[in-house]
Each structure stands twice: as structure tokens, then as C-alpha cells.
mmCIF file of C-alpha atoms in Angstrom:
data_model
loop_
_atom_site.group_PDB
_atom_site.id
_atom_site.type_symbol
_atom_site.label_atom_id
_atom_site.label_comp_id
_atom_site.label_asym_id
_atom_site.label_seq_id
_atom_site.Cartn_x
_atom_site.Cartn_y
_atom_site.Cartn_z
ATOM 1 C CA MET A 81 0.027 -0.016 0.013
ATOM 2 C CA LYS A 82 1.364 3.396 -0.974
ATOM 3 C CA ARG A 83 2.394 5.440 2.053
ATOM 4 C CA THR A 84 1.820 9.354 1.856
ATOM 5 C CA ALA A 85 2.464 12.206 3.854
ATOM 6 C CA HIS A 86 2.439 15.988 3.661
ATOM 7 C CA ALA A 87 5.287 18.234 3.847
ATOM 8 C CA PHE A 88 5.912 22.185 3.724
ATOM 9 C CA TRP A 89 7.634 23.522 0.697
ATOM 10 C CA LEU A 90 8.922 26.860 -0.080
ATOM 11 C CA ASP A 91 7.683 27.324 -3.833
ATOM 12 C CA ARG A 92 9.458 30.685 -4.218
ATOM 13 C CA PRO A 93 11.039 33.291 -1.941
ATOM 14 C CA GLY A 94 8.055 34.654 0.320
ATOM 15 C CA HIS A 95 5.521 31.764 -0.479
ATOM 16 C CA GLY A 96 5.170 28.258 0.717
ATOM 17 C CA ALA A 97 2.590 25.536 0.575
ATOM 18 C CA LEU A 98 1.773 22.241 1.768
ATOM 19 C CA ARG A 99 2.361 19.281 -0.666
ATOM 20 C CA GLU A 100 1.522 15.761 -0.598
ATOM 21 C CA ALA A 101 4.665 13.362 -0.553
ATOM 22 C CA ASP A 102 4.946 9.721 -1.497
ATOM 23 C CA LEU A 103 6.987 7.946 1.144
ATOM 24 C CA PRO A 104 9.538 5.229 0.179
ATOM 25 C CA GLU A 105 9.220 1.641 1.403
ATOM 26 C CA PRO A 106 11.408 1.380 4.473
ATOM 27 C CA GLY A 107 14.549 -0.760 4.095
ATOM 28 C CA ALA A 108 15.959 -2.930 6.972
ATOM 29 C CA GLY A 109 17.986 -0.077 8.458
ATOM 30 C CA ASP A 110 15.235 2.536 8.182
ATOM 31 C CA VAL A 111 12.645 4.024 10.680
ATOM 32 C CA VAL A 112 9.181 5.391 9.699
ATOM 33 C CA VAL A 113 8.669 8.410 11.871
ATOM 34 C CA ARG A 114 5.243 10.190 12.707
ATOM 35 C CA ALA A 115 5.987 13.811 13.489
ATOM 36 C CA LEU A 116 4.733 15.312 16.761
ATOM 37 C CA TYR A 117 6.354 18.586 16.890
ATOM 38 C CA SER A 118 8.829 20.546 14.686
ATOM 39 C CA GLY A 119 10.421 23.999 15.276
ATOM 40 C CA VAL A 120 11.018 26.940 13.098
ATOM 41 C CA SER A 121 14.400 28.287 13.430
ATOM 42 C CA ARG A 122 13.654 31.815 13.020
ATOM 43 C CA GLY A 123 16.900 33.146 12.037
ATOM 44 C CA THR A 124 17.940 30.655 9.337
ATOM 45 C CA GLU A 125 14.535 29.504 8.010
ATOM 46 C CA THR A 126 13.343 33.170 7.688
ATOM 47 C CA LEU A 127 16.477 33.950 5.640
ATOM 48 C CA VAL A 128 15.773 30.867 3.556
ATOM 49 C CA PHE A 129 12.157 31.921 3.219
ATOM 50 C CA ARG A 130 13.040 35.343 1.902
ATOM 51 C CA GLY A 131 15.477 33.872 -0.481
ATOM 52 C CA GLY A 132 18.696 35.485 1.077
ATOM 53 C CA VAL A 133 20.830 32.399 0.831
ATOM 54 C CA PRO A 134 23.862 33.535 -1.444
ATOM 55 C CA GLU A 135 24.504 31.217 -4.508
ATOM 56 C CA SER A 136 28.185 30.566 -3.099
ATOM 57 C CA GLN A 137 26.650 29.011 0.048
ATOM 58 C CA HIS A 138 23.857 26.839 -1.586
ATOM 59 C CA ALA A 139 25.850 23.713 -0.989
ATOM 60 C CA ALA A 140 26.898 24.671 2.634
ATOM 61 C CA MET A 141 23.395 25.575 3.562
ATOM 62 C CA ARG A 142 21.953 22.405 2.692
ATOM 63 C CA ALA A 143 19.717 20.518 5.368
ATOM 64 C CA PRO A 144 20.414 16.849 5.637
ATOM 65 C CA PHE A 145 17.066 15.794 4.299
ATOM 66 C CA GLN A 146 16.462 18.964 2.033
ATOM 67 C CA GLU A 147 14.783 18.348 -1.236
ATOM 68 C CA GLY A 148 14.906 20.805 -4.137
ATOM 69 C CA GLU A 149 17.271 23.858 -4.452
ATOM 70 C CA PHE A 150 17.662 27.307 -3.212
ATOM 71 C CA PRO A 151 15.898 29.682 -3.709
ATOM 72 C CA GLY A 152 13.179 27.330 -4.436
ATOM 73 C CA PRO A 153 11.218 25.180 -4.714
ATOM 74 C CA VAL A 154 13.001 23.700 -1.686
ATOM 75 C CA LYS A 155 11.733 21.653 1.381
ATOM 76 C CA TYR A 156 13.938 22.923 4.129
ATOM 77 C CA GLY A 157 13.964 22.457 8.102
ATOM 78 C CA TYR A 158 15.814 20.603 10.635
ATOM 79 C CA LEU A 159 14.024 20.541 14.139
ATOM 80 C CA SER A 160 11.697 17.501 14.027
ATOM 81 C CA VAL A 161 10.623 15.342 16.944
ATOM 82 C CA GLY A 162 8.375 12.316 16.394
ATOM 83 C CA VAL A 163 7.452 8.712 17.387
ATOM 84 C CA VAL A 164 9.031 5.735 15.624
ATOM 85 C CA GLU A 165 6.217 3.743 14.070
ATOM 86 C CA GLU A 166 8.276 1.030 12.207
ATOM 87 C CA GLY A 167 12.094 0.012 12.495
ATOM 88 C CA PRO A 168 14.451 -1.667 14.929
ATOM 89 C CA ALA A 169 12.702 -3.163 17.862
ATOM 90 C CA GLU A 170 14.981 -0.882 20.202
ATOM 91 C CA LEU A 171 13.498 2.140 18.338
ATOM 92 C CA THR A 172 10.045 1.248 17.761
ATOM 93 C CA GLY A 173 7.737 3.375 20.063
ATOM 94 C CA ARG A 174 10.451 5.678 21.066
ATOM 95 C CA THR A 175 10.353 9.549 20.851
ATOM 96 C CA VAL A 176 13.361 10.779 18.609
ATOM 97 C CA PHE A 177 14.681 13.865 17.281
ATOM 98 C CA CYS A 178 15.806 14.173 13.550
ATOM 99 C CA LEU A 179 17.146 16.719 11.302
ATOM 100 C CA HIS A 180 14.243 16.718 9.024
ATOM 101 C CA PRO A 181 12.134 19.331 7.325
ATOM 102 C CA HIS A 182 8.428 20.022 8.457
ATOM 103 C CA GLN A 183 6.635 16.752 7.295
ATOM 104 C CA THR A 184 3.751 14.715 8.900
ATOM 105 C CA ARG A 185 5.715 11.256 8.262
ATOM 106 C CA TYR A 186 9.007 10.381 7.018
ATOM 107 C CA VAL A 187 11.210 7.451 6.367
ATOM 108 C CA VAL A 188 15.028 7.999 7.206
ATOM 109 C CA PRO A 189 18.096 5.709 8.203
ATOM 110 C CA ALA A 190 17.882 4.527 11.813
ATOM 111 C CA THR A 191 21.098 6.293 12.143
ATOM 112 C CA ALA A 192 19.675 9.640 11.382
ATOM 113 C CA VAL A 193 17.487 9.879 14.573
ATOM 114 C CA THR A 194 18.486 10.330 18.310
ATOM 115 C CA VAL A 195 16.441 9.030 21.014
ATOM 116 C CA VAL A 196 15.008 11.692 23.458
ATOM 117 C CA PRO A 197 15.799 11.032 27.000
ATOM 118 C CA ASP A 198 12.803 10.112 29.049
ATOM 119 C CA ASP A 199 13.140 13.158 31.196
ATOM 120 C CA VAL A 200 12.848 15.416 28.200
ATOM 121 C CA PRO A 201 9.343 16.489 27.004
ATOM 122 C CA ALA A 202 8.795 15.787 23.258
ATOM 123 C CA ALA A 203 7.537 19.566 22.994
ATOM 124 C CA ARG A 204 10.758 20.903 24.320
ATOM 125 C CA ALA A 205 13.180 18.458 22.342
ATOM 126 C CA VAL A 206 12.480 20.534 19.004
ATOM 127 C CA LEU A 207 15.210 22.880 20.571
ATOM 128 C CA ALA A 208 17.920 20.125 20.216
ATOM 129 C CA GLY A 209 19.353 21.480 17.093
ATOM 130 C CA THR A 210 19.636 24.984 18.472
ATOM 131 C CA VAL A 211 21.176 23.707 21.805
ATOM 132 C CA GLU A 212 23.625 21.574 19.786
ATOM 133 C CA THR A 213 24.850 24.933 17.983
ATOM 134 C CA ALA A 214 25.301 26.325 21.515
ATOM 135 C CA VAL A 215 27.201 23.263 22.628
ATOM 136 C CA ASN A 216 29.643 23.491 19.700
ATOM 137 C CA ALA A 217 30.233 27.260 20.087
ATOM 138 C CA LEU A 218 31.177 26.754 23.743
ATOM 139 C CA TRP A 219 33.547 23.977 22.688
ATOM 140 C CA ASP A 220 35.132 26.539 20.381
ATOM 141 C CA ALA A 221 34.983 29.499 22.850
ATOM 142 C CA ALA A 222 36.387 27.430 25.822
ATOM 143 C CA PRO A 223 35.241 29.751 28.610
ATOM 144 C CA LEU A 224 37.126 29.437 31.831
ATOM 145 C CA ILE A 225 35.857 29.560 35.436
ATOM 146 C CA GLY A 226 35.278 33.120 36.705
ATOM 147 C CA ASP A 227 35.111 34.624 33.062
ATOM 148 C CA ARG A 228 33.032 37.777 32.396
ATOM 149 C CA ILE A 229 31.019 36.953 29.347
ATOM 150 C CA THR A 230 28.348 38.831 27.284
ATOM 151 C CA VAL A 231 25.954 37.184 24.813
ATOM 152 C CA VAL A 232 24.876 39.793 22.283
ATOM 153 C CA GLY A 233 21.584 38.838 20.598
ATOM 154 C CA GLY A 234 18.838 37.271 22.505
ATOM 155 C CA GLY A 235 17.505 35.106 19.630
ATOM 156 C CA MET A 236 17.264 31.201 19.730
ATOM 157 C CA VAL A 237 21.035 30.686 19.645
ATOM 158 C CA GLY A 238 22.046 33.458 21.735
ATOM 159 C CA CYS A 239 19.777 32.412 24.486
ATOM 160 C CA SER A 240 20.666 28.939 24.162
ATOM 161 C CA VAL A 241 24.434 29.920 24.583
ATOM 162 C CA ALA A 242 23.376 32.009 27.675
ATOM 163 C CA ALA A 243 21.442 29.269 29.175
ATOM 164 C CA LEU A 244 24.421 26.906 28.992
ATOM 165 C CA LEU A 245 26.930 29.597 30.328
ATOM 166 C CA ALA A 246 24.716 30.192 33.214
ATOM 167 C CA ARG A 247 25.622 26.653 34.485
ATOM 168 C CA PHE A 248 29.344 27.435 34.470
ATOM 169 C CA PRO A 249 30.949 27.950 37.879
ATOM 170 C CA GLY A 250 31.846 31.518 38.746
ATOM 171 C CA VAL A 251 31.058 32.794 35.356
ATOM 172 C CA ARG A 252 29.290 36.263 35.103
ATOM 173 C CA VAL A 253 26.892 36.261 31.961
ATOM 174 C CA GLN A 254 24.922 39.105 30.741
ATOM 175 C CA LEU A 255 22.633 38.939 27.732
ATOM 176 C CA VAL A 256 22.304 42.010 25.702
ATOM 177 C CA ASP A 257 19.561 42.802 23.110
ATOM 178 C CA ALA A 258 17.638 45.710 21.713
ATOM 179 C CA ASP A 259 14.337 44.356 22.554
ATOM 180 C CA PRO A 260 13.442 45.024 26.495
ATOM 181 C CA ALA A 261 11.092 42.046 26.290
ATOM 182 C CA ARG A 262 14.255 39.618 26.219
ATOM 183 C CA ALA A 263 14.739 40.598 29.785
ATOM 184 C CA ASP A 264 11.915 38.262 30.802
ATOM 185 C CA VAL A 265 13.640 35.411 28.916
ATOM 186 C CA ALA A 266 16.945 36.343 30.513
ATOM 187 C CA ARG A 267 15.486 36.033 34.022
ATOM 188 C CA ALA A 268 13.938 32.677 33.260
ATOM 189 C CA LEU A 269 17.536 31.367 32.108
ATOM 190 C CA GLY A 270 19.014 32.768 35.336
ATOM 191 C CA VAL A 271 21.295 35.374 33.496
ATOM 192 C CA ALA A 272 21.460 39.201 33.813
ATOM 193 C CA PHE A 273 20.079 41.302 30.961
ATOM 194 C CA ALA A 274 21.008 44.782 29.538
ATOM 195 C CA LEU A 275 20.006 46.960 26.483
ATOM 196 C CA PRO A 276 23.032 47.649 24.171
ATOM 197 C CA ALA A 277 23.839 51.111 25.683
ATOM 198 C CA ASP A 278 23.696 49.850 29.285
ATOM 199 C CA ALA A 279 25.887 46.797 28.728
ATOM 200 C CA ARG A 280 28.888 45.996 30.892
ATOM 201 C CA GLY A 281 32.195 46.287 29.517
ATOM 202 C CA ASP A 282 35.725 44.772 29.997
ATOM 203 C CA ARG A 283 34.434 41.391 28.969
ATOM 204 C CA ASP A 284 36.865 38.367 28.522
ATOM 205 C CA LEU A 285 34.500 36.723 25.893
ATOM 206 C CA VAL A 286 31.608 38.181 23.921
ATOM 207 C CA VAL A 287 29.372 35.678 21.870
ATOM 208 C CA HIS A 288 27.605 37.707 19.044
ATOM 209 C CA ALA A 289 24.521 36.158 17.719
ATOM 210 C CA SER A 290 22.436 39.326 16.716
ATOM 211 C CA ALA A 291 23.059 38.923 12.862
ATOM 212 C CA THR A 292 23.438 42.815 12.741
ATOM 213 C CA GLU A 293 26.389 44.929 12.085
ATOM 214 C CA GLN A 294 25.299 46.987 15.103
ATOM 215 C CA GLY A 295 25.515 44.006 17.378
ATOM 216 C CA LEU A 296 29.011 43.002 16.112
ATOM 217 C CA THR A 297 30.455 46.510 16.605
ATOM 218 C CA ARG A 298 29.102 46.744 20.151
ATOM 219 C CA ALA A 299 30.414 43.321 20.794
ATOM 220 C CA LEU A 300 33.988 44.411 20.026
ATOM 221 C CA GLU A 301 33.460 47.551 22.121
ATOM 222 C CA LEU A 302 32.504 45.513 25.237
ATOM 223 C CA LEU A 303 35.802 43.402 25.037
ATOM 224 C CA ALA A 304 38.672 43.584 27.508
ATOM 225 C CA PRO A 305 42.229 43.985 25.878
ATOM 226 C CA GLU A 306 43.169 40.478 24.464
ATOM 227 C CA GLY A 307 39.428 39.564 24.473
ATOM 228 C CA THR A 308 37.640 37.330 21.958
ATOM 229 C CA VAL A 309 34.374 37.858 20.054
ATOM 230 C CA LEU A 310 33.099 34.490 18.921
ATOM 231 C CA GLU A 311 30.788 34.978 15.962
ATOM 232 C CA LEU A 312 27.626 32.903 15.631
ATOM 233 C CA SER A 313 25.649 35.191 13.310
ATOM 234 C CA TRP A 314 25.210 34.084 9.717
ATOM 235 C CA TYR A 315 24.324 37.107 7.439
ATOM 236 C CA GLY A 316 23.530 35.450 4.175
ATOM 237 C CA ASP A 317 23.741 37.818 1.527
ATOM 238 C CA ARG A 318 24.172 40.973 3.699
ATOM 239 C CA LYS A 319 27.446 42.799 3.840
ATOM 240 C CA VAL A 320 28.905 43.943 7.205
ATOM 241 C CA SER A 321 31.230 46.904 7.996
ATOM 242 C CA LEU A 322 33.397 46.869 11.157
ATOM 243 C CA PRO A 323 35.625 49.644 12.952
ATOM 244 C CA LEU A 324 38.599 47.653 12.667
ATOM 245 C CA GLY A 325 40.668 51.130 12.379
ATOM 246 C CA GLU A 326 40.017 52.145 15.983
ATOM 247 C CA ALA A 327 41.295 50.280 18.915
ATOM 248 C CA PHE A 328 40.859 46.872 17.457
ATOM 249 C CA HIS A 329 44.872 46.320 16.848
ATOM 250 C CA SER A 330 46.326 48.236 20.043
ATOM 251 C CA ARG A 331 43.948 46.236 22.006
ATOM 252 C CA ARG A 332 44.829 42.902 20.403
ATOM 253 C CA LEU A 333 41.174 41.760 20.085
ATOM 254 C CA VAL A 334 40.204 38.605 18.198
ATOM 255 C CA ILE A 335 37.071 37.813 16.070
ATOM 256 C CA ARG A 336 36.697 34.103 15.690
ATOM 257 C CA GLY A 337 33.989 32.334 13.606
ATOM 258 C CA SER A 338 32.065 29.332 14.720
ATOM 259 C CA GLN A 339 29.591 27.055 12.677
ATOM 260 C CA VAL A 340 27.795 23.994 13.689
ATOM 261 C CA GLY A 341 28.468 22.201 10.424
ATOM 262 C CA THR A 342 31.717 20.907 11.817
ATOM 263 C CA VAL A 343 32.364 19.522 15.286
ATOM 264 C CA SER A 344 34.578 21.760 16.961
ATOM 265 C CA PRO A 345 38.256 20.905 16.535
ATOM 266 C CA ALA A 346 38.686 21.513 20.208
ATOM 267 C CA ARG A 347 36.820 18.119 20.710
ATOM 268 C CA PRO A 348 38.474 15.880 18.065
ATOM 269 C CA GLY A 349 37.133 12.773 19.608
ATOM 270 C CA ARG A 350 33.564 13.623 19.469
ATOM 271 C CA SER A 351 31.120 12.687 16.800
ATOM 272 C CA TYR A 352 28.097 14.535 15.590
ATOM 273 C CA ALA A 353 26.138 11.820 17.240
ATOM 274 C CA ASP A 354 27.800 12.637 20.727
ATOM 275 C CA ARG A 355 27.158 16.319 20.214
ATOM 276 C CA MET A 356 23.384 15.784 19.570
ATOM 277 C CA ALA A 357 23.100 13.330 22.596
ATOM 278 C CA LEU A 358 24.669 15.717 24.914
ATOM 279 C CA ALA A 359 22.175 18.596 23.501
ATOM 280 C CA LEU A 360 19.254 16.424 24.190
ATOM 281 C CA GLU A 361 20.671 15.555 27.709
ATOM 282 C CA LEU A 362 20.871 19.290 28.393
ATOM 283 C CA LEU A 363 17.298 19.824 27.625
ATOM 284 C CA ALA A 364 16.267 18.206 30.828
ATOM 285 C CA ASP A 365 16.426 21.789 32.132
ATOM 286 C CA PRO A 366 12.745 23.232 32.094
ATOM 287 C CA ALA A 367 14.192 26.785 32.024
ATOM 288 C CA LEU A 368 14.714 26.173 28.366
ATOM 289 C CA ASP A 369 10.913 26.069 27.892
ATOM 290 C CA ALA A 370 11.491 30.053 27.853
ATOM 291 C CA LEU A 371 12.771 29.656 24.292
ATOM 292 C CA ILE A 372 9.584 28.391 22.879
ATOM 293 C CA THR A 373 7.334 31.574 22.383
ATOM 294 C CA GLY A 374 4.579 30.351 20.247
ATOM 295 C CA GLU A 375 2.950 27.376 18.684
ATOM 296 C CA SER A 376 0.735 26.764 15.445
ATOM 297 C CA ALA A 377 -0.870 23.814 13.796
ATOM 298 C CA PHE A 378 1.025 22.175 10.865
ATOM 299 C CA LYS A 379 -1.772 23.105 8.453
ATOM 300 C CA GLU A 380 -1.251 26.783 9.572
ATOM 301 C CA LEU A 381 2.498 26.820 8.489
ATOM 302 C CA PRO A 382 2.001 28.539 5.095
ATOM 303 C CA GLU A 383 0.461 31.496 6.724
ATOM 304 C CA VAL A 384 2.607 31.390 9.859
ATOM 305 C CA LEU A 385 6.061 31.588 8.137
ATOM 306 C CA PRO A 386 5.599 35.036 6.352
ATOM 307 C CA LYS A 387 4.471 36.449 9.599
ATOM 308 C CA LEU A 388 7.621 35.137 11.392
ATOM 309 C CA ALA A 389 9.775 36.387 8.570
ATOM 310 C CA ASP A 390 8.424 39.867 8.590
ATOM 311 C CA GLY A 391 8.215 40.120 12.437
ATOM 312 C CA ALA A 392 4.528 40.217 12.794
ATOM 313 C CA ILE A 393 4.858 37.089 15.004
ATOM 314 C CA PRO A 394 7.713 37.886 17.450
ATOM 315 C CA ALA A 395 9.199 34.787 18.337
ATOM 316 C CA LEU A 396 12.322 32.829 19.436
ATOM 317 C CA CYS A 397 11.461 29.199 18.473
ATOM 318 C CA HIS A 398 7.828 28.990 17.190
ATOM 319 C CA ARG A 399 6.681 25.271 17.514
ATOM 320 C CA ILE A 400 4.677 23.496 14.988
ATOM 321 C CA ARG A 401 2.114 20.904 16.201
ATOM 322 C CA TYR A 402 1.130 17.866 14.240
ATOM 323 C CA SER A 403 -2.254 16.210 14.816
#
């Protein structure tokens, strides 16, 4: 009997729709997953939605189970949680996370799913991909006990980094964002908050995740001499200017890029699977529920994504619910 599902496709920049999809017959090493929730990664997915992926980055930006090509038609996304309906006995009936686009059911290799720990609710597990990015960033940054650290940009990635830093002994963390409403999120995560003009300076490390030129400039201003900005923002097709002619050289500042597509060289013995399993373990903390700021039904996704892209729906992670 033919298996079918429904998936969200970006038909062209700014316009998406739900399409019926034929599912392949699962092989011996495959699982059939019925989706429970997926998450919209507001930064990356809205950039894809508006067609902002530069041609030079089309290959680098491919999601693991993407279909189609940028700028569209393309099936894109990577935050899916579901239940294994068919597959190996040790996975059948288990709740799993998969880097899969928004789709009601899908067939993937069993190696592509990670079991969600029993103490992590499925509705929170959609954050696993973002927390994985934060884990990789902190492997790159290597913060030390007692460091003074600022996170500039209170989006999904920035808040995830701040939440993990709040667990470090002796570390003083401040989350900086231009939106005063992010103060409530910072409070829930257990970190201090400031607007950009009020941010503390003389910081050992600044993690930048605002994806704005102003944010990156402010991140450099907040550093102590010899300090480092870890750049997590991805600007797509936008150009960024920086004041590197001021005190950048005399204060011996560092800007370092970090990207989740590669496991941090600081952890050469860790695999992608190890990193994802760790991210899911860390999601046992209920404070991370503060990163999920809205929810819609799957059938509403074609109307919801444009509103997320233009800011009509302000959100960190917007969760999609499947019936």
C-alpha cells in the first residue's frame, strides 16, 4: 500500500505551501517516524524563506534531508521530533529527534534519529538542534571559570548559549538585546540582561548572535584587551562593516567564527551523534521552555512563516504541532 505524507515546501521566496509526498518503502536499516512537533529556526529559516541564501553558500546551507534547491522550490528545515512507528525493535515506539524538514511522516535511516531522553518532553526536544549549536560554540570558545561573558543577541542561538553559560561555575553572564522583552527570557534562564547602551564592558569573551552590524560593533566595544568575540551570526547575502581602524589592533582583539556544520576541533574525539546526544541531555532543564514563544498547527505553517519572517509574530522558537 502506498504511504503518503504532507510536507511544507517553499515554492518561491516569500511563498510556501503544503504538498503531498509519497514515502519510500522502508529498508532494513530505516525507521518510519510520525511527527509530533517541529520547530521553526527563526533566523536561518526566515532567511531561506525570503531567498537570502547566497549562491556561493547553496551547498554549505543544505539541510540533511532537504529536497529541491535554493531559492526554491525547496523543502527545508531541521528541527523535528516524532515517534518511531516502524523500525528496529529498540527504536519502535520511542520518541526521537531528527534533522528533518516540516513533514507529517518520513522515512530515514535509523542512524539519522536520536532517542529523546525520558526526562525531556517531546515538545521541548524541538530545541535540540539549536542547543547543539550552543554546545559546539562553547567547545570553540572554551570559557574559563570566573570569566566575564556577554552574549549579544537574544535570539534562539544567543539564548541557548546564555542558558548553558549560566551553569558554568563563577562565570558572570549578561545577555544583551535591543528588545526589552528579552529581559523576561534572561530572567527565566538565570542570567543578567541589559540593553546595548547599558551593557557591561571589560569582558573576557563576547558571543555575538544578533546577525546585525550594530551588534557585532557593540560586541567589539565590550571586550577587555586581548578579548575574543565568537561570531555565531550568519548574514546570508548581507555585507557587514566593522570599525577595525580604531582600537582593534592596539587592544589585540580577536574575532573568531564558529559554525555547527563541523564538530569543534577542540573536541576531536567527539562525533556529531555525541554532540546531539549531549544537547538532548541538556534539555532536561525546564528553564529552556522560555525559548519556545509560540505554537501553531502544521496546516497553518504557510500563513505563519511569512509572519515570522516579517516580524508580525515575534518569536524565538515557534513550535509546529502535528495532529
